[in-house]
Amino acid sequence: APVKFSSNKERPCEGQTLFELTRNATSWAPGVLFHEDISPQVSRAVRLLFQEAVNAFYGGAYKGVLALCRSAVEQSLDEERVQGRDLFLKIQNAPESILGSREKTWADASRLDGRDALHRLMVVSPTQALSSLNTATLLINRIASTAALPASQSETSSREP
């Protein structure tokens, strides 16, 4: 766990930090803050993609952040067996119980950002990368939480014969 730092020895800082003290050297601990925001319901595969995005953020590879956040969202939808030949159609085909209209807008923005970062040579700022991580956190938590609902609570189950 990260060590809490303060310049005031009598009153140590109680806030979280991205840095830790190891053998008299300060180093950064990637993903400490975002790791706590991911629901335990999120699959291992999605967690690994998201952790790679966090590591890319701390390493300054902001295009990688957008691409990996997009991949984490797509993997989440794949695990829920949402149909579609590409991410655009998967987002459109996701039932309301998995992605509401607001979440579909966010997911589509994540899709477009990932595409533009990789294929359109988009310049990505640290702020955009941080926003992408926050949006991916919300989306993958939302998708994972719907997977944990019993069939009687799912909107799709009431439509099935």
PDB file of C-alpha atoms in Angstrom:
ATOM      1  CA  ALA A   1       0.000   0.000   0.000  1.00  0.00           C
ATOM      2  CA  PRO A   2       1.219   3.507  -0.735  1.00  0.00           C
ATOM      3  CA  VAL A   3       2.797   5.450   2.096  1.00  0.00           C
ATOM      4  CA  LYS A   4       1.179   8.745   3.073  1.00  0.00           C
ATOM      5  CA  PHE A   5       3.592  11.665   2.799  1.00  0.00           C
ATOM      6  CA  SER A   6       3.622  15.005   4.540  1.00  0.00           C
ATOM      7  CA  SER A   7       6.192  17.710   5.051  1.00  0.00           C
ATOM      8  CA  ASN A   8       4.781  18.174   8.548  1.00  0.00           C
ATOM      9  CA  LYS A   9       6.063  15.269  10.708  1.00  0.00           C
ATOM     10  CA  GLU A  10       3.651  16.053  13.545  1.00  0.00           C
ATOM     11  CA  ARG A  11       0.594  15.846  11.300  1.00  0.00           C
ATOM     12  CA  PRO A  12       0.981  13.278   8.487  1.00  0.00           C
ATOM     13  CA  CYS A  13      -1.105  13.550   5.343  1.00  0.00           C
ATOM     14  CA  GLU A  14      -4.225  11.393   5.336  1.00  0.00           C
ATOM     15  CA  GLY A  15      -4.830  11.593   1.592  1.00  0.00           C
ATOM     16  CA  GLN A  16      -4.105   8.890  -0.954  1.00  0.00           C
ATOM     17  CA  THR A  17      -1.015   9.212  -3.073  1.00  0.00           C
ATOM     18  CA  LEU A  18       0.364   7.553  -6.179  1.00  0.00           C
ATOM     19  CA  PHE A  19       3.824   7.304  -4.663  1.00  0.00           C
ATOM     20  CA  GLU A  20       5.403   4.888  -2.232  1.00  0.00           C
ATOM     21  CA  LEU A  21       8.649   4.746  -0.336  1.00  0.00           C
ATOM     22  CA  THR A  22      10.863   1.758  -1.116  1.00  0.00           C
ATOM     23  CA  ARG A  23      14.334   1.517   0.434  1.00  0.00           C
ATOM     24  CA  ASN A  24      14.727   5.279   0.764  1.00  0.00           C
ATOM     25  CA  ALA A  25      13.591   5.867  -2.830  1.00  0.00           C
ATOM     26  CA  THR A  26      10.242   7.276  -3.864  1.00  0.00           C
ATOM     27  CA  SER A  27       8.539   5.467  -6.715  1.00  0.00           C
ATOM     28  CA  TRP A  28       5.091   5.581  -8.230  1.00  0.00           C
ATOM     29  CA  ALA A  29       2.596   2.792  -7.663  1.00  0.00           C
ATOM     30  CA  PRO A  30       0.609   2.448 -10.911  1.00  0.00           C
ATOM     31  CA  GLY A  31      -3.115   2.008 -10.667  1.00  0.00           C
ATOM     32  CA  VAL A  32      -3.522   2.375  -6.919  1.00  0.00           C
ATOM     33  CA  LEU A  33      -6.331   4.901  -7.124  1.00  0.00           C
ATOM     34  CA  PHE A  34      -8.233   3.442 -10.091  1.00  0.00           C
ATOM     35  CA  HIS A  35      -7.870  -0.141  -8.873  1.00  0.00           C
ATOM     36  CA  GLU A  36     -10.118   0.652  -5.916  1.00  0.00           C
ATOM     37  CA  ASP A  37     -12.831   1.966  -8.241  1.00  0.00           C
ATOM     38  CA  ILE A  38     -13.327  -1.275 -10.192  1.00  0.00           C
ATOM     39  CA  SER A  39     -16.170  -3.457  -8.959  1.00  0.00           C
ATOM     40  CA  PRO A  40     -15.304  -6.982  -7.789  1.00  0.00           C
ATOM     41  CA  GLN A  41     -17.935  -8.161 -10.299  1.00  0.00           C
ATOM     42  CA  VAL A  42     -15.711  -7.118 -13.232  1.00  0.00           C
ATOM     43  CA  SER A  43     -14.078 -10.132 -14.888  1.00  0.00           C
ATOM     44  CA  ARG A  44     -10.355 -10.817 -14.767  1.00  0.00           C
ATOM     45  CA  ALA A  45      -9.977 -10.234 -18.521  1.00  0.00           C
ATOM     46  CA  VAL A  46     -11.602  -6.800 -18.312  1.00  0.00           C
ATOM     47  CA  ARG A  47      -9.584  -5.940 -15.192  1.00  0.00           C
ATOM     48  CA  LEU A  48      -6.346  -6.777 -17.021  1.00  0.00           C
ATOM     49  CA  LEU A  49      -7.254  -4.556 -19.982  1.00  0.00           C
ATOM     50  CA  PHE A  50      -8.197  -1.750 -17.645  1.00  0.00           C
ATOM     51  CA  GLN A  51      -5.003  -2.163 -15.615  1.00  0.00           C
ATOM     52  CA  GLU A  52      -2.977  -1.918 -18.823  1.00  0.00           C
ATOM     53  CA  ALA A  53      -4.824   1.331 -19.600  1.00  0.00           C
ATOM     54  CA  VAL A  54      -3.951   2.677 -16.148  1.00  0.00           C
ATOM     55  CA  ASN A  55      -0.306   1.690 -16.609  1.00  0.00           C
ATOM     56  CA  ALA A  56      -0.300   3.408 -20.005  1.00  0.00           C
ATOM     57  CA  PHE A  57      -1.664   6.548 -18.335  1.00  0.00           C
ATOM     58  CA  TYR A  58       1.111   6.633 -15.743  1.00  0.00           C
ATOM     59  CA  GLY A  59       3.654   5.911 -18.473  1.00  0.00           C
ATOM     60  CA  GLY A  60       2.424   8.825 -20.585  1.00  0.00           C
ATOM     61  CA  ALA A  61       1.130   6.625 -23.437  1.00  0.00           C
ATOM     62  CA  TYR A  62      -2.181   8.466 -23.726  1.00  0.00           C
ATOM     63  CA  LYS A  63      -3.197   7.015 -27.097  1.00  0.00           C
ATOM     64  CA  GLY A  64      -2.787   3.585 -25.525  1.00  0.00           C
ATOM     65  CA  VAL A  65      -5.092   4.613 -22.700  1.00  0.00           C
ATOM     66  CA  LEU A  66      -7.906   5.403 -25.121  1.00  0.00           C
ATOM     67  CA  ALA A  67      -7.376   2.213 -27.113  1.00  0.00           C
ATOM     68  CA  LEU A  68      -7.260  -0.006 -24.031  1.00  0.00           C
ATOM     69  CA  CYS A  69     -10.307   1.638 -22.436  1.00  0.00           C
ATOM     70  CA  ARG A  70     -12.187   0.978 -25.677  1.00  0.00           C
ATOM     71  CA  SER A  71     -11.038  -2.651 -25.569  1.00  0.00           C
ATOM     72  CA  ALA A  72     -12.156  -3.033 -21.947  1.00  0.00           C
ATOM     73  CA  VAL A  73     -15.639  -1.793 -22.840  1.00  0.00           C
ATOM     74  CA  GLU A  74     -15.828  -4.118 -25.859  1.00  0.00           C
ATOM     75  CA  GLN A  75     -14.632  -7.100 -23.793  1.00  0.00           C
ATOM     76  CA  SER A  76     -17.319  -6.336 -21.206  1.00  0.00           C
ATOM     77  CA  LEU A  77     -20.016  -6.365 -23.882  1.00  0.00           C
ATOM     78  CA  ASP A  78     -18.603  -9.567 -25.411  1.00  0.00           C
ATOM     79  CA  GLU A  79     -18.795 -11.283 -22.032  1.00  0.00           C
ATOM     80  CA  GLU A  80     -22.471 -10.334 -21.834  1.00  0.00           C
ATOM     81  CA  ARG A  81     -22.938 -11.874 -25.311  1.00  0.00           C
ATOM     82  CA  VAL A  82     -24.181  -8.631 -26.840  1.00  0.00           C
ATOM     83  CA  GLN A  83     -24.500  -9.257 -30.565  1.00  0.00           C
ATOM     84  CA  GLY A  84     -22.863  -7.184 -33.290  1.00  0.00           C
ATOM     85  CA  ARG A  85     -20.087  -7.532 -35.838  1.00  0.00           C
ATOM     86  CA  ASP A  86     -18.291  -4.470 -34.451  1.00  0.00           C
ATOM     87  CA  LEU A  87     -18.329  -2.302 -31.348  1.00  0.00           C
ATOM     88  CA  PHE A  88     -20.734   0.235 -32.854  1.00  0.00           C
ATOM     89  CA  LEU A  89     -23.391  -2.450 -33.368  1.00  0.00           C
ATOM     90  CA  LYS A  90     -22.725  -4.040 -29.983  1.00  0.00           C
ATOM     91  CA  ILE A  91     -23.351  -0.690 -28.308  1.00  0.00           C
ATOM     92  CA  GLN A  92     -26.527  -0.142 -30.339  1.00  0.00           C
ATOM     93  CA  ASN A  93     -27.746  -3.703 -29.660  1.00  0.00           C
ATOM     94  CA  ALA A  94     -27.048  -3.658 -25.927  1.00  0.00           C
ATOM     95  CA  PRO A  95     -30.335  -3.940 -24.045  1.00  0.00           C
ATOM     96  CA  GLU A  96     -31.348  -1.074 -21.783  1.00  0.00           C
ATOM     97  CA  SER A  97     -30.600  -3.309 -18.788  1.00  0.00           C
ATOM     98  CA  ILE A  98     -26.924  -3.370 -19.797  1.00  0.00           C
ATOM     99  CA  LEU A  99     -26.453   0.131 -21.249  1.00  0.00           C
ATOM    100  CA  GLY A 100     -28.979   2.912 -20.852  1.00  0.00           C
ATOM    101  CA  SER A 101     -29.114   5.750 -23.376  1.00  0.00           C
ATOM    102  CA  ARG A 102     -26.595   7.821 -21.392  1.00  0.00           C
ATOM    103  CA  GLU A 103     -24.172   4.884 -21.127  1.00  0.00           C
ATOM    104  CA  LYS A 104     -24.563   4.158 -24.850  1.00  0.00           C
ATOM    105  CA  THR A 105     -23.500   7.735 -25.566  1.00  0.00           C
ATOM    106  CA  TRP A 106     -20.445   7.306 -23.323  1.00  0.00           C
ATOM    107  CA  ALA A 107     -19.597   3.931 -24.867  1.00  0.00           C
ATOM    108  CA  ASP A 108     -19.843   5.378 -28.365  1.00  0.00           C
ATOM    109  CA  ALA A 109     -17.554   8.255 -27.363  1.00  0.00           C
ATOM    110  CA  SER A 110     -15.075   5.688 -26.005  1.00  0.00           C
ATOM    111  CA  ARG A 111     -15.299   3.786 -29.299  1.00  0.00           C
ATOM    112  CA  LEU A 112     -14.668   6.898 -31.367  1.00  0.00           C
ATOM    113  CA  ASP A 113     -11.820   8.105 -29.141  1.00  0.00           C
ATOM    114  CA  GLY A 114     -10.076   4.729 -29.367  1.00  0.00           C
ATOM    115  CA  ARG A 115     -10.503   4.658 -33.138  1.00  0.00           C
ATOM    116  CA  ASP A 116      -9.284   8.218 -33.594  1.00  0.00           C
ATOM    117  CA  ALA A 117      -6.285   7.723 -31.314  1.00  0.00           C
ATOM    118  CA  LEU A 118      -5.145   4.695 -33.308  1.00  0.00           C
ATOM    119  CA  HIS A 119      -6.226   5.384 -36.869  1.00  0.00           C
ATOM    120  CA  ARG A 120      -6.631   9.143 -37.215  1.00  0.00           C
ATOM    121  CA  LEU A 121      -3.453  10.233 -35.414  1.00  0.00           C
ATOM    122  CA  MET A 122      -5.454  12.140 -32.812  1.00  0.00           C
ATOM    123  CA  VAL A 123      -3.346  14.066 -30.308  1.00  0.00           C
ATOM    124  CA  VAL A 124      -4.354  12.886 -26.828  1.00  0.00           C
ATOM    125  CA  SER A 125      -3.847  15.033 -23.755  1.00  0.00           C
ATOM    126  CA  PRO A 126      -3.465  13.743 -20.187  1.00  0.00           C
ATOM    127  CA  THR A 127      -6.895  15.218 -19.436  1.00  0.00           C
ATOM    128  CA  GLN A 128      -8.495  13.240 -22.269  1.00  0.00           C
ATOM    129  CA  ALA A 129      -6.781  10.071 -21.079  1.00  0.00           C
ATOM    130  CA  LEU A 130      -7.977  10.613 -17.517  1.00  0.00           C
ATOM    131  CA  SER A 131     -11.504  11.230 -18.770  1.00  0.00           C
ATOM    132  CA  SER A 132     -11.337   8.004 -20.778  1.00  0.00           C
ATOM    133  CA  LEU A 133     -10.285   6.056 -17.669  1.00  0.00           C
ATOM    134  CA  ASN A 134     -13.142   7.546 -15.666  1.00  0.00           C
ATOM    135  CA  THR A 135     -15.675   6.768 -18.389  1.00  0.00           C
ATOM    136  CA  ALA A 136     -14.383   3.209 -18.800  1.00  0.00           C
ATOM    137  CA  THR A 137     -14.650   2.704 -15.038  1.00  0.00           C
ATOM    138  CA  LEU A 138     -18.309   3.718 -15.089  1.00  0.00           C
ATOM    139  CA  LEU A 139     -19.106   1.594 -18.142  1.00  0.00           C
ATOM    140  CA  ILE A 140     -17.375  -1.637 -17.135  1.00  0.00           C
ATOM    141  CA  ASN A 141     -18.814  -1.418 -13.623  1.00  0.00           C
ATOM    142  CA  ARG A 142     -22.306  -0.857 -15.045  1.00  0.00           C
ATOM    143  CA  ILE A 143     -22.020  -3.769 -17.490  1.00  0.00           C
ATOM    144  CA  ALA A 144     -20.628  -6.111 -14.816  1.00  0.00           C
ATOM    145  CA  SER A 145     -23.344  -5.145 -12.335  1.00  0.00           C
ATOM    146  CA  THR A 146     -26.098  -6.117 -14.778  1.00  0.00           C
ATOM    147  CA  ALA A 147     -24.504  -9.550 -15.215  1.00  0.00           C
ATOM    148  CA  ALA A 148     -24.894 -10.154 -11.494  1.00  0.00           C
ATOM    149  CA  LEU A 149     -28.654  -9.523 -11.502  1.00  0.00           C
ATOM    150  CA  PRO A 150     -30.928 -12.550 -11.147  1.00  0.00           C
ATOM    151  CA  ALA A 151     -32.958 -13.267 -14.297  1.00  0.00           C
ATOM    152  CA  SER A 152     -36.155 -12.044 -12.621  1.00  0.00           C
ATOM    153  CA  GLN A 153     -34.639  -8.536 -12.277  1.00  0.00           C
ATOM    154  CA  SER A 154     -33.320  -8.306 -15.814  1.00  0.00           C
ATOM    155  CA  GLU A 155     -35.376  -6.311 -18.316  1.00  0.00           C
ATOM    156  CA  THR A 156     -34.465  -8.751 -21.063  1.00  0.00           C
ATOM    157  CA  SER A 157     -35.772 -11.775 -19.187  1.00  0.00           C
ATOM    158  CA  SER A 158     -39.313 -10.359 -19.067  1.00  0.00           C
ATOM    159  CA  ARG A 159     -39.328 -10.227 -22.890  1.00  0.00           C
ATOM    160  CA  GLU A 160     -38.229 -13.802 -23.380  1.00  0.00           C
ATOM    161  CA  PRO A 161     -40.909 -16.457 -24.095  1.00  0.00           C
TER     162      PRO A 161
END
